[in-house]
Amino acid sequence: MLQRLKVVKVPTDELAYQNCAVVSPQILAGFTHIDVVTGPARHHIFTLKTDPTLKTDSIAFAVPQRKWGQLSLGDEVEVRPINLPHCIVAITFSVDFNNKKGETPEPLNSDAMARELSMQFRGRAFSKGELLVFKFADDKGKTHILSLIVKSIEGIQGVSDQKPQMVDCAKMLPDSGITFDKEEGASINLIGKSKGKSAYRSIINPDWDFSKLGVGGLDKEFTDIFRRAFASRVYPPEFIEQLGMKHVRGILLYGPPGTGKTLMARQIGKMLNAREPKIVNGPQILDKYVGESEANIRKLFAEAEEEQKRCGANSGLHIIIFDEIDAICKQRGSMAGSSSVHDTVVNQLLSKMDGVEQLNNVLVIGMTNRRDMIDEALLRPGRLELQMEINLPDEFGRLQILKIHTARMREYEKLDKDVDLPVLATKTKNFSGAEIEGLVRAAQSSAMNRLVKPGGKELIDPDAVEKLSIKMGDFEHALENDVKPAFGCAEDKLARFLREGMVIWGQELSHVLATGALMVETARTARSTVRCCLAGGSQTGKSALAAQIALNSGFPFVKVVSCLDMIGYSESAKCQIMKKSFDDAMRSPLSILFLDDIEELIDYCAIGPRFSNLVLRTITALLKQDPPPGHHLLVLATSSDRSFLHEFGFTKLFGRVIDVPMLSQSDHVLAVAEQSDLITLTPHETTEMVTRLDDLFLATLKGVGIKTLIGYLGAAGKCDEGHKVGELVSQLEQLALGLY
């Protein structure tokens, strides 16, 4: 029974919500479903409704049905009755609001939607891919017009025990299972058991390639960040809702300058399939007008708030990156006498990240090398809860960084074959990533300088440019002259203590150096801080001995802390310097911290006595702390007063106190005279000096410091022949009498 009918509009809005084909009651009487042929090899099945206002040659469709069937008003279609053998066991719809004006951030109960749809469309035919309009009133009485698309249908034929199978068309039963899925980009927010697995974008960019990020030596840090901050975002939103889980909203990257904090934050933005990150320098937030600084914080979160209200759990991820976050998030109350603008900015940021209206679609990444300055409330769980220290790279990490920065040179064969990157990685101990990059640039400059011809018309030989390559010698030159690590050995300061050289004047001095070497070897494997103090009289060369022990150790990090670096500093500033020095030492796998003249560091004066209790307590507390696992620290200190060490408790705090002796024999003085080349003596003068010194040491002179003796020898060496010994002995006699 085939009929040709003309397509017209549905007569009423109520019929439009039926999602059926509508004909006159006078035709197709007794039939429930029809097959409408809309084109060659294209037909659609509709449930049939009747309306007396329609003509007998017309068939009416609402807009969604015409769109699905690719029909236009006035088209003629072939219609024939059909029986549907399959019944729906389970049907899945994708759902969204039909009109943007009707969107609401309020969640809709998918269970109530399923019950309503089952009642409205009982017995109705549904086809895969069909478009529908669904009118639904929520529990508050508000009516929502929703757009549905049939995604899949599971059906059975008649009443049987056979296993359901996927079908293209079937009719709805009262107990048919209904599931609503939310497609990507849909603004609807569904709750309830009838909510299916929403389509969502993977948080990880499919084009992400770790090897192309240009970040070396941070594999472990990336792994830890991914595990804590992004693993939960890989799962579908409905699974996270079932766990009642909240995503990590904040990451704090801290560590020494140049270790790759900013680079890592930039690459996290590229790694994630999220909105374009907002990168903000901390000082940019501050504004001279009252309230504008807080408004700048609110603007950063405005887009995330709007999308959270509109899309709920399916909102995309918004990344906000704060560089130098310590500039705006200082400890509240620490800015005495200020307008407290920093405090209100911190309050605003805290409330936005984890206040009354919580956001679950933001990730704040802060970077700083002054973690101690940041307000504690910002570091608790729910805010910047993932705190990752970006430390100096190890040898494998340094090799990765070298490969990254020499990749282009290797590609164009500008890196000579004699360049051994593993050897360079070994030589660049305690180099940060930025310093390794600077080393490569310095080596390139050294190589380019070989072709420069100063003074000529042509500064560069054009024929040699193409043959230019960076050699191992260029890297070695850069290591020796151009680039020194900030966390390296303070060779220049140690050389200051050894400008007179090291004179081994006796077994006593060799014993001091041997004991110092033993403490170094102990520190290489000790899990706790190894503390050693060189104590002796004034001018005995304690600082030079400590400097020699530090140089002989081969430790990559040696830090010298002396009162010379703290002239004019307040007590609190000195404490900050001490703490930073210890913190820096803790970052290197092998470190020596050299505290020169410890009594001077605490402003000790025997007259009174007077000292700085604040600095004393700071040094005492810092000496008691141990390095992190895998790190080893040797603290070398010097003191000119053993009684001072005992009185202030340092003899118990230092595991080993090494006594540095004075020269007390003529043989000692003779050894210094021979090794220093400050004085030239004839055999007769040598014999005379030994005799007179033996008498002097035996009578009144207890001993003389090596630095004092070198000064005396230098003065005596300037005298005429025959007067040198007399001048030297005269100065020592005056020293014995206390005139010096």
XYZ file of C-alpha atoms in Angstrom:
740
model
C 0.000 0.000 0.000
C 2.279 2.727 -1.315
C 1.206 6.364 -1.264
C 2.804 9.588 -2.476
C 2.372 12.493 -0.105
C 3.596 16.097 0.034
C 5.720 17.314 2.945
C 4.197 20.112 5.068
C 4.719 21.657 8.519
C 3.195 20.102 11.623
C -0.024 21.943 12.522
C 0.734 22.451 16.269
C 3.723 22.788 18.598
C 2.416 19.912 20.681
C 2.664 17.590 17.666
C 6.191 18.886 17.014
C 7.253 17.512 20.379
C 5.860 14.089 19.439
C 8.708 13.582 16.910
C 6.408 11.655 14.595
C 5.033 11.804 11.090
C 1.510 13.313 11.062
C -1.153 12.498 8.444
C -4.901 12.873 7.994
C -7.035 10.261 9.866
C -8.528 9.294 6.532
C -5.363 7.683 5.227
C -3.168 4.853 6.538
C -5.826 3.965 9.100
C -4.878 1.204 11.519
C -1.095 1.527 10.988
C 1.383 2.675 13.707
C 4.690 2.907 11.858
C 5.552 3.925 8.311
C 8.592 3.773 6.085
C 9.208 7.077 4.307
C 11.363 6.887 1.161
C 13.114 10.250 0.828
C 15.515 9.414 -1.991
C 17.355 6.656 -3.816
C 18.450 4.037 -1.258
C 17.417 6.427 1.504
C 14.445 5.775 3.748
C 13.440 6.502 7.340
C 10.996 4.894 9.732
C 8.560 7.077 11.689
C 5.820 6.475 14.192
C 2.520 7.707 12.791
C 0.165 10.271 14.368
C -3.022 11.805 12.901
C -4.521 15.278 12.809
C -7.865 16.156 11.181
C -6.644 19.531 9.946
C -4.247 17.921 7.449
C -5.182 17.204 3.845
C -5.248 13.650 2.596
C -2.328 14.275 0.223
C -0.031 15.719 2.893
C 2.355 14.389 5.528
C 3.684 16.720 8.244
C 7.122 16.689 9.881
C 8.670 18.953 12.499
C 12.025 20.636 11.830
C 14.198 17.929 13.492
C 12.540 15.172 11.448
C 12.894 17.140 8.216
C 16.560 17.755 9.017
C 17.172 14.085 9.761
C 15.323 12.930 6.637
C 16.860 15.682 4.465
C 13.387 16.890 3.493
C 12.151 20.265 2.355
C 8.624 21.646 2.461
C 6.747 20.716 -0.708
C 8.801 17.566 -1.416
C 6.874 14.451 -2.436
C 7.758 11.251 -0.618
C 6.663 7.629 -0.908
C 5.037 6.258 2.228
C 4.192 2.675 3.089
C 3.124 0.945 6.308
C 5.634 -1.235 8.116
C 5.714 -3.608 11.085
C 8.688 -3.373 13.487
C 9.852 -6.811 14.665
C 12.415 -5.501 17.199
C 11.840 -4.044 20.642
C 14.318 -1.806 22.442
C 16.295 -3.361 25.279
C 18.664 -0.398 25.683
C 18.930 2.882 23.832
C 21.553 5.630 24.145
C 20.947 9.268 23.303
C 23.394 12.128 23.040
C 21.840 15.190 24.622
C 22.256 18.962 24.712
C 20.078 22.013 25.019
C 18.036 22.675 21.886
C 18.490 26.425 22.197
C 21.410 28.339 23.669
C 18.961 30.692 25.397
C 17.616 27.771 27.390
C 20.999 26.702 28.748
C 21.394 26.439 32.498
C 24.343 25.507 34.709
C 22.007 23.610 37.030
C 22.421 19.825 36.767
C 19.561 17.820 35.248
C 18.560 14.474 36.727
C 19.082 11.875 34.018
C 16.914 9.324 35.879
C 13.928 11.690 35.828
C 14.628 12.427 32.152
C 14.596 8.688 31.376
C 11.257 8.176 33.133
C 9.705 11.144 31.328
C 11.028 10.060 27.924
C 9.760 6.519 28.457
C 6.263 7.842 29.231
C 6.206 10.334 26.344
C 7.481 7.956 23.680
C 6.151 4.564 24.748
C 5.634 2.400 21.651
C 7.393 4.919 19.428
C 9.904 3.813 16.774
C 13.497 5.023 17.105
C 16.186 4.786 14.456
C 19.941 5.104 14.813
C 21.048 8.686 14.041
C 17.537 10.099 14.419
C 17.151 13.711 15.619
C 14.503 14.484 18.244
C 13.259 17.265 20.472
C 12.475 16.348 24.086
C 10.421 18.503 26.446
C 11.354 17.913 30.076
C 10.273 19.589 33.335
C 12.726 19.299 36.241
C 11.831 18.863 39.910
C 11.630 22.655 40.308
C 8.978 22.880 37.619
C 11.259 24.514 35.061
C 10.741 23.270 31.497
C 13.776 22.465 29.338
C 13.760 21.841 25.587
C 16.490 19.307 24.800
C 17.944 18.073 21.543
C 18.512 14.301 21.280
C 20.354 12.135 18.788
C 19.997 8.352 18.845
C 23.519 6.954 19.173
C 22.896 3.212 19.509
C 20.063 0.722 19.935
C 20.144 -2.770 21.428
C 17.060 -4.814 20.596
C 15.505 -8.244 20.520
C 12.955 -9.684 18.125
C 9.626 -10.329 19.818
C 9.657 -11.944 23.248
C 12.550 -14.387 23.396
C 15.517 -15.391 25.497
C 18.028 -14.507 22.807
C 20.897 -12.158 23.508
C 20.205 -8.515 22.566
C 21.987 -7.285 19.480
C 22.676 -3.933 17.883
C 19.865 -2.915 15.502
C 19.122 0.131 13.345
C 15.473 0.539 14.353
C 13.199 -0.680 17.137
C 10.234 0.438 19.225
C 10.256 1.673 22.810
C 8.864 -0.489 25.621
C 7.962 0.701 29.155
C 10.979 -1.089 30.627
C 13.492 -0.192 27.900
C 16.824 0.994 29.337
C 17.583 4.619 28.517
C 21.016 6.257 28.769
C 21.932 9.880 28.104
C 25.443 10.687 26.921
C 26.926 14.137 26.720
C 28.977 14.846 23.635
C 32.122 16.965 23.597
C 31.319 20.657 23.693
C 27.821 20.172 25.066
C 26.923 22.607 27.823
C 24.431 20.414 29.642
C 25.276 19.090 33.108
C 23.836 15.650 33.898
C 23.609 13.710 37.136
C 22.065 10.364 38.038
C 22.489 6.712 37.118
C 21.076 7.129 33.608
C 23.967 9.401 32.701
C 26.324 7.584 30.378
C 30.002 8.073 29.782
C 30.347 11.592 28.485
C 32.603 12.212 25.552
C 35.615 14.227 26.587
C 38.925 15.326 25.172
C 42.027 13.632 26.425
C 43.936 15.974 28.694
C 47.228 14.942 27.083
C 47.907 16.439 23.684
C 48.135 13.559 21.170
C 51.063 15.305 19.436
C 53.049 15.515 22.671
C 56.567 14.105 22.416
C 58.689 14.303 25.567
C 61.934 14.095 23.608
C 61.030 17.252 21.650
C 60.194 19.405 24.640
C 63.746 20.673 25.055
C 63.749 19.851 28.759
C 66.607 17.704 30.018
C 67.382 16.206 33.385
C 63.822 16.536 34.683
C 62.382 13.105 33.840
C 61.624 12.247 37.461
C 60.039 15.656 38.119
C 57.802 15.344 35.041
C 56.785 11.851 36.137
C 55.876 13.003 39.639
C 53.917 15.998 38.339
C 51.996 13.812 35.899
C 51.184 11.255 38.611
C 49.870 13.846 41.054
C 48.380 16.558 38.859
C 47.306 14.991 35.570
C 46.627 11.279 36.066
C 43.177 12.066 37.499
C 42.393 14.283 34.514
C 42.975 11.419 32.075
C 39.922 9.578 33.432
C 36.368 10.428 32.327
C 34.568 13.026 34.472
C 31.867 10.591 35.572
C 34.481 8.235 37.038
C 36.042 11.101 38.996
C 32.548 12.008 40.269
C 32.033 8.431 41.467
C 35.238 8.694 43.491
C 34.231 12.090 44.836
C 37.688 13.249 43.811
C 38.962 16.766 43.285
C 41.775 17.469 40.880
C 45.041 19.053 41.972
C 44.558 22.770 41.420
C 48.061 24.073 42.036
C 51.724 23.249 41.466
C 54.656 25.131 42.965
C 57.992 24.746 41.198
C 60.883 26.011 43.292
C 64.634 25.683 43.257
C 67.846 27.494 42.339
C 67.873 29.943 39.413
C 68.502 28.442 36.002
C 67.320 24.907 36.774
C 64.387 24.955 34.325
C 61.340 25.992 36.375
C 59.973 28.440 33.811
C 60.839 26.119 30.932
C 59.018 23.229 32.599
C 55.917 25.363 33.187
C 55.862 26.414 29.524
C 56.193 22.829 28.342
C 53.397 21.652 30.662
C 51.132 24.087 28.812
C 52.168 22.530 25.479
C 51.811 19.003 26.820
C 48.204 19.464 27.866
C 45.232 19.576 25.524
C 43.885 22.616 27.359
C 43.147 26.283 26.856
C 46.071 28.547 25.988
C 47.899 29.087 29.292
C 47.799 32.533 30.853
C 51.370 33.449 31.767
C 51.649 36.223 34.334
C 54.745 37.739 35.886
C 54.089 38.254 39.573
C 54.795 42.025 39.629
C 52.326 42.593 36.738
C 49.445 41.883 39.105
C 50.251 44.838 41.359
C 48.545 48.141 40.549
C 48.840 51.586 42.103
C 45.050 52.007 42.346
C 43.169 50.604 45.327
C 41.418 47.327 44.509
C 42.893 46.950 41.018
C 45.448 44.337 42.087
C 42.665 42.131 43.463
C 40.610 42.760 40.305
C 43.546 41.559 38.195
C 43.485 38.259 40.097
C 39.719 37.903 39.547
C 40.123 38.524 35.800
C 42.535 35.599 35.548
C 39.876 33.218 36.899
C 36.825 34.775 35.168
C 36.815 32.486 32.103
C 37.247 29.369 34.217
C 34.377 30.398 36.503
C 32.036 31.065 33.582
C 32.833 27.733 31.930
C 32.512 25.849 35.217
C 28.979 27.227 35.659
C 28.060 26.375 32.083
C 29.678 22.959 31.654
C 30.223 21.617 35.170
C 32.499 18.594 35.352
C 33.027 18.665 31.583
C 34.645 22.076 31.612
C 38.016 22.325 29.902
C 41.205 22.896 31.863
C 42.372 26.490 32.371
C 46.078 26.926 33.165
C 47.389 30.036 34.925
C 51.174 30.333 35.243
C 52.654 32.739 37.810
C 56.334 33.503 37.274
C 58.067 34.894 40.393
C 54.980 34.177 42.481
C 56.828 35.249 45.636
C 56.469 38.872 44.426
C 52.727 38.843 45.161
C 52.290 36.011 47.659
C 54.554 37.030 50.516
C 53.735 36.005 54.068
C 50.764 38.077 55.208
C 51.757 40.588 57.867
C 55.411 40.538 56.810
C 55.263 43.912 55.002
C 55.425 46.261 57.984
C 54.331 49.843 57.310
C 52.954 49.024 53.838
C 49.432 49.490 52.538
C 48.867 45.718 52.932
C 48.134 45.363 49.208
C 50.163 42.123 49.197
C 47.923 40.706 51.934
C 44.706 41.403 50.032
C 46.153 39.968 46.818
C 47.060 36.774 48.679
C 43.544 36.653 50.175
C 41.979 37.030 46.728
C 44.122 34.274 45.236
C 43.361 31.938 48.148
C 39.614 32.447 47.799
C 39.670 31.880 44.050
C 41.646 28.654 44.248
C 39.856 27.048 47.171
C 37.263 29.378 48.618
C 33.519 29.018 49.104
C 32.963 28.717 45.341
C 35.514 26.077 44.439
C 36.840 25.712 40.926
C 37.774 22.267 39.650
C 38.808 23.301 36.155
C 41.901 25.395 36.921
C 45.556 24.546 37.332
C 47.741 27.250 38.845
C 51.493 26.822 38.345
C 53.699 29.050 40.474
C 57.469 29.415 40.159
C 59.930 30.848 42.638
C 63.423 30.429 44.013
C 62.283 31.809 47.390
C 59.782 29.266 48.663
C 60.333 30.481 52.214
C 58.744 33.852 51.360
C 55.394 32.433 50.209
C 52.395 32.544 52.543
C 51.837 29.174 54.222
C 48.095 29.148 53.496
C 48.891 28.989 49.786
C 50.883 25.773 50.239
C 48.208 23.649 51.862
C 46.228 20.913 50.026
C 43.592 22.359 47.722
C 45.842 25.218 46.639
C 49.501 24.875 45.636
C 49.518 21.411 47.138
C 52.027 19.838 44.749
C 55.391 21.391 45.574
C 58.199 20.201 43.350
C 61.821 21.152 43.917
C 63.632 21.564 40.612
C 67.197 20.887 41.632
C 70.557 20.766 39.913
C 70.695 18.017 37.269
C 72.705 14.868 37.887
C 75.242 13.524 35.389
C 72.620 11.788 33.246
C 70.509 14.945 33.267
C 73.483 17.081 32.262
C 74.153 14.732 29.359
C 70.509 15.120 28.258
C 70.798 18.914 28.401
C 74.065 18.888 26.443
C 72.454 16.719 23.756
C 69.514 19.119 23.524
C 71.688 22.205 23.093
C 74.060 20.550 20.617
C 71.362 18.787 18.562
C 71.303 21.444 15.828
C 75.103 21.452 15.596
C 75.145 17.676 15.218
C 72.415 17.868 12.576
C 74.484 20.251 10.437
C 77.803 18.560 11.314
C 79.169 21.613 13.137
C 80.175 19.605 16.204
C 83.629 18.086 15.857
C 84.029 14.352 16.354
C 86.455 14.898 19.228
C 83.687 16.436 21.379
C 82.829 13.851 24.027
C 79.507 14.816 25.590
C 79.669 12.186 28.390
C 83.053 13.593 29.441
C 81.601 17.115 29.438
C 78.688 15.884 31.543
C 81.199 14.585 34.075
C 83.161 17.840 34.111
C 80.112 20.080 34.562
C 79.282 19.078 38.117
C 76.779 21.394 39.819
C 76.007 23.196 36.551
C 72.384 24.227 36.158
C 70.577 23.824 32.845
C 70.996 27.529 32.057
C 74.710 27.353 32.836
C 75.144 24.352 30.516
C 73.385 26.326 27.791
C 75.756 29.216 28.509
C 78.699 26.819 28.284
C 77.617 25.731 24.799
C 77.289 29.369 23.711
C 80.719 30.174 25.121
C 82.251 27.231 23.231
C 80.589 28.436 20.035
C 81.994 31.940 20.593
C 85.452 30.506 21.204
C 85.303 28.556 17.943
C 84.006 31.547 15.970
C 86.751 33.741 17.384
C 89.370 31.570 15.668
C 88.263 32.882 12.285
C 88.270 36.555 13.240
C 91.200 38.479 11.719
C 91.556 41.733 13.647
C 93.055 44.667 11.795
C 92.243 43.491 8.305
C 89.623 44.709 5.874
C 87.903 41.353 5.974
C 87.262 40.453 9.565
C 86.205 36.897 8.693
C 87.712 34.458 6.244
C 84.677 33.494 4.125
C 86.264 30.265 2.924
C 86.788 28.988 6.459
C 83.256 29.701 7.699
C 81.765 26.600 6.101
C 84.492 24.430 7.616
C 84.021 25.830 11.115
C 83.296 23.252 13.789
C 83.160 23.403 17.568
C 85.926 21.313 19.086
C 86.487 19.801 22.514
C 89.146 22.442 23.151
C 86.504 25.157 22.788
C 84.424 23.554 25.539
C 87.470 23.168 27.769
C 88.409 26.819 27.243
C 84.856 27.856 28.136
C 84.967 25.692 31.274
C 88.235 27.228 32.435
C 87.610 30.870 31.584
C 84.029 31.757 30.729
C 81.365 29.827 32.659
C 81.536 29.022 36.352
C 78.616 27.364 38.142
C 76.850 29.388 40.816
C 76.871 26.240 42.940
C 80.448 25.355 42.160
C 83.695 25.457 44.069
C 84.577 28.962 45.288
C 88.113 28.668 43.900
C 88.744 32.409 43.869
C 87.890 32.761 47.565
C 89.919 29.689 48.485
C 92.846 31.045 46.496
C 92.678 34.187 48.634
C 93.526 32.097 51.681
C 96.368 30.360 49.839
C 98.024 33.347 48.202
C 101.237 32.688 50.206
C 101.181 29.027 49.219
C 101.071 26.004 51.509
C 104.289 25.487 53.488
C 104.546 22.038 55.095
C 106.911 22.945 57.940
C 106.602 19.725 59.964
C 104.874 16.469 60.711
C 102.363 18.336 62.860
C 101.026 20.164 59.819
C 100.960 16.986 57.724
C 98.901 15.380 60.478
C 96.354 18.221 60.291
C 95.989 17.791 56.506
C 95.713 14.000 56.865
C 92.980 14.347 59.502
C 91.155 16.816 57.254
C 91.369 14.350 54.347
C 89.944 11.650 56.631
C 86.979 13.904 57.452
C 86.423 14.472 53.722
C 86.327 10.732 53.036
C 83.963 10.272 55.981
C 81.641 12.916 54.544
C 81.527 11.170 51.144
C 79.485 8.317 52.563
C 78.010 9.704 55.801
C 74.239 10.108 55.924
C 74.448 12.946 58.439
C 76.370 16.193 58.358
C 80.074 15.796 59.180
C 81.312 18.735 61.282
C 84.978 19.575 61.810
C 86.671 22.614 63.357
C 90.288 23.725 63.044
C 91.248 25.487 66.277
C 94.511 27.217 67.050
C 96.204 30.454 67.946
C 96.072 33.607 65.899
C 98.027 33.639 62.618
C 98.568 29.868 62.623
C 97.164 29.374 59.095
C 93.881 27.704 60.053
C 91.972 29.270 57.150
C 94.700 28.289 54.668
C 94.644 24.706 55.950
C 90.837 24.549 55.696
C 91.025 25.981 52.163
C 93.649 23.382 51.205
C 91.497 20.568 52.619
C 88.520 21.871 50.597
C 90.535 22.092 47.379
C 92.037 18.617 47.864
C 88.558 17.126 48.412
C 87.449 17.545 44.819
C 83.900 18.279 46.023
C 81.934 20.124 43.311
C 80.400 22.615 45.757
C 82.489 24.621 48.208
C 80.938 27.667 49.862
C 82.976 30.111 51.955
C 81.136 32.110 54.622
C 83.237 34.786 56.281
C 82.573 37.965 58.215
C 84.133 39.888 55.314
C 80.986 39.141 53.276
C 78.693 40.444 56.040
C 80.151 43.849 56.834
C 77.332 46.275 57.579
C 74.614 43.606 57.641
C 72.011 43.437 60.390
C 71.631 40.359 62.572
C 68.566 39.126 60.654
C 70.362 39.664 57.326
C 73.317 37.623 58.573
C 70.932 34.840 59.603
C 69.394 34.853 56.124
C 72.852 34.580 54.542
C 73.725 31.674 56.824
C 70.476 29.875 56.054
C 70.842 30.377 52.301
C 74.415 29.078 52.447
C 73.297 25.896 54.188
C 70.318 25.508 51.823
C 72.611 25.838 48.807
C 74.994 23.272 50.276
C 72.121 20.828 50.752
C 71.309 20.941 47.038
C 74.625 19.525 45.853
C 75.344 15.788 46.213
C 78.793 16.591 47.689
C 79.299 19.880 49.501
C 81.743 21.631 51.794
C 80.646 24.655 53.789
C 83.613 26.645 55.101
C 82.758 28.871 58.100
C 85.832 31.055 58.505
C 86.492 32.452 61.987
C 83.290 31.328 63.654
C 83.635 33.682 66.616
C 83.722 36.633 64.235
C 80.541 35.373 62.562
C 78.629 35.678 65.831
C 80.223 39.063 66.669
C 82.001 37.629 69.701
C 84.115 40.008 71.759
C 86.027 38.852 74.839
C 85.566 42.234 76.474
C 82.209 41.953 78.124
C 81.835 39.327 76.718
C 79.460 40.279 73.912
C 78.015 38.324 70.970
C 74.936 38.060 68.745
C 72.631 35.484 70.289
C 70.392 35.458 67.190
C 73.264 34.543 64.854
C 74.619 32.042 67.388
C 71.283 30.231 67.628
C 70.928 30.269 63.841
C 74.360 28.694 63.284
C 73.737 26.137 66.031
C 70.384 25.109 64.550
C 71.766 24.911 61.021
C 74.731 22.793 62.106
C 72.335 20.246 63.601
C 70.376 19.643 60.398
C 71.318 16.800 58.070
C 71.345 16.812 54.256
C 68.589 15.063 52.268
C 69.054 11.393 51.254
C 71.811 10.927 48.695
C 73.496 14.208 49.633
C 76.613 14.621 51.764
C 77.842 17.703 53.606
C 81.091 18.558 55.390
C 81.120 21.711 57.514
C 84.648 23.070 58.041
C 85.042 25.840 60.593
C 87.984 27.731 62.036
C 88.397 29.296 65.463
C 91.202 31.145 67.212
C 90.046 30.338 70.734
C 89.480 26.826 72.040
C 87.969 28.194 75.247
C 85.384 29.991 73.117
C 84.402 26.693 71.476
C 83.981 25.047 74.860
C 82.066 27.928 76.422
C 79.525 28.148 73.584
C 79.078 24.396 73.214
C 80.783 24.056 69.840
C 83.166 21.351 71.080
C 80.143 19.039 71.470
C 78.525 20.183 68.235
C 81.613 19.625 66.071
C 82.404 15.952 65.778
C 86.118 16.653 65.462
C 88.212 19.596 66.682
C 91.674 19.598 65.083
C 94.359 21.551 66.873
C 96.512 23.632 64.551
C 99.922 23.997 66.263
C 102.295 26.937 66.236
C 105.923 26.661 65.135
C 107.884 25.842 68.277
C 111.251 24.579 67.029
C 114.097 25.998 65.035
C 113.660 23.188 62.502
C 110.144 24.484 61.804
C 111.409 27.996 61.146
C 114.221 26.675 58.972
C 111.762 24.620 56.890
C 109.605 27.722 56.293
C 112.666 29.771 55.346
C 113.797 27.151 52.822
C 110.342 26.634 51.227
C 109.191 30.226 51.108
C 112.188 31.766 49.304
C 111.692 34.924 51.366
C 115.167 34.895 52.806
C 118.538 33.631 51.587
C 121.006 32.501 54.239
C 124.617 31.398 54.067
C 125.567 28.163 55.863
C 127.103 30.224 58.653
C 123.895 32.297 59.006
C 121.820 29.144 59.004
C 123.863 27.677 61.861
C 123.644 30.950 63.763
C 119.865 31.164 63.283
C 119.304 27.593 64.528
C 121.429 28.202 67.645
C 119.785 31.479 68.586
C 116.253 30.171 67.892
C 116.836 27.074 70.043
C 117.799 29.333 72.924
C 114.818 31.622 72.333
C 112.244 28.802 72.145
C 113.765 27.238 75.227
C 113.735 30.497 77.192
C 110.686 32.667 76.445
C 109.037 32.006 73.072
C 106.174 29.515 73.284
C 105.602 29.462 69.584
C 104.921 31.591 66.506
C 102.152 31.470 63.908
C 103.088 30.631 60.342
C 101.580 33.856 58.962
C 103.471 35.932 61.541
C 106.715 34.133 60.759
C 106.315 34.667 57.018
C 105.952 38.386 57.651
C 109.111 38.411 59.784
C 111.056 36.407 57.195
C 110.016 38.799 54.454
C 111.258 41.787 56.469
C 114.508 40.057 57.450
C 115.148 39.017 53.863
C 115.368 42.696 52.887
C 118.260 43.349 55.317
C 121.917 43.430 54.364
C 124.203 40.453 54.690
C 125.062 39.728 58.306
C 121.969 41.435 59.693
C 119.247 39.043 58.505
C 119.427 36.584 61.410
C 119.635 39.408 63.924
C 116.541 41.115 62.502
C 114.543 37.884 62.536
C 115.536 36.941 66.094
C 114.899 40.519 67.292
C 111.313 40.433 66.003
C 110.712 37.031 67.591
C 112.088 38.270 70.919
C 109.717 41.229 70.876
C 106.876 38.828 70.084
C 107.877 36.700 73.091
C 107.851 39.792 75.302
C 104.349 40.669 74.140
C 105.362 43.848 72.351
C 103.582 42.687 69.151
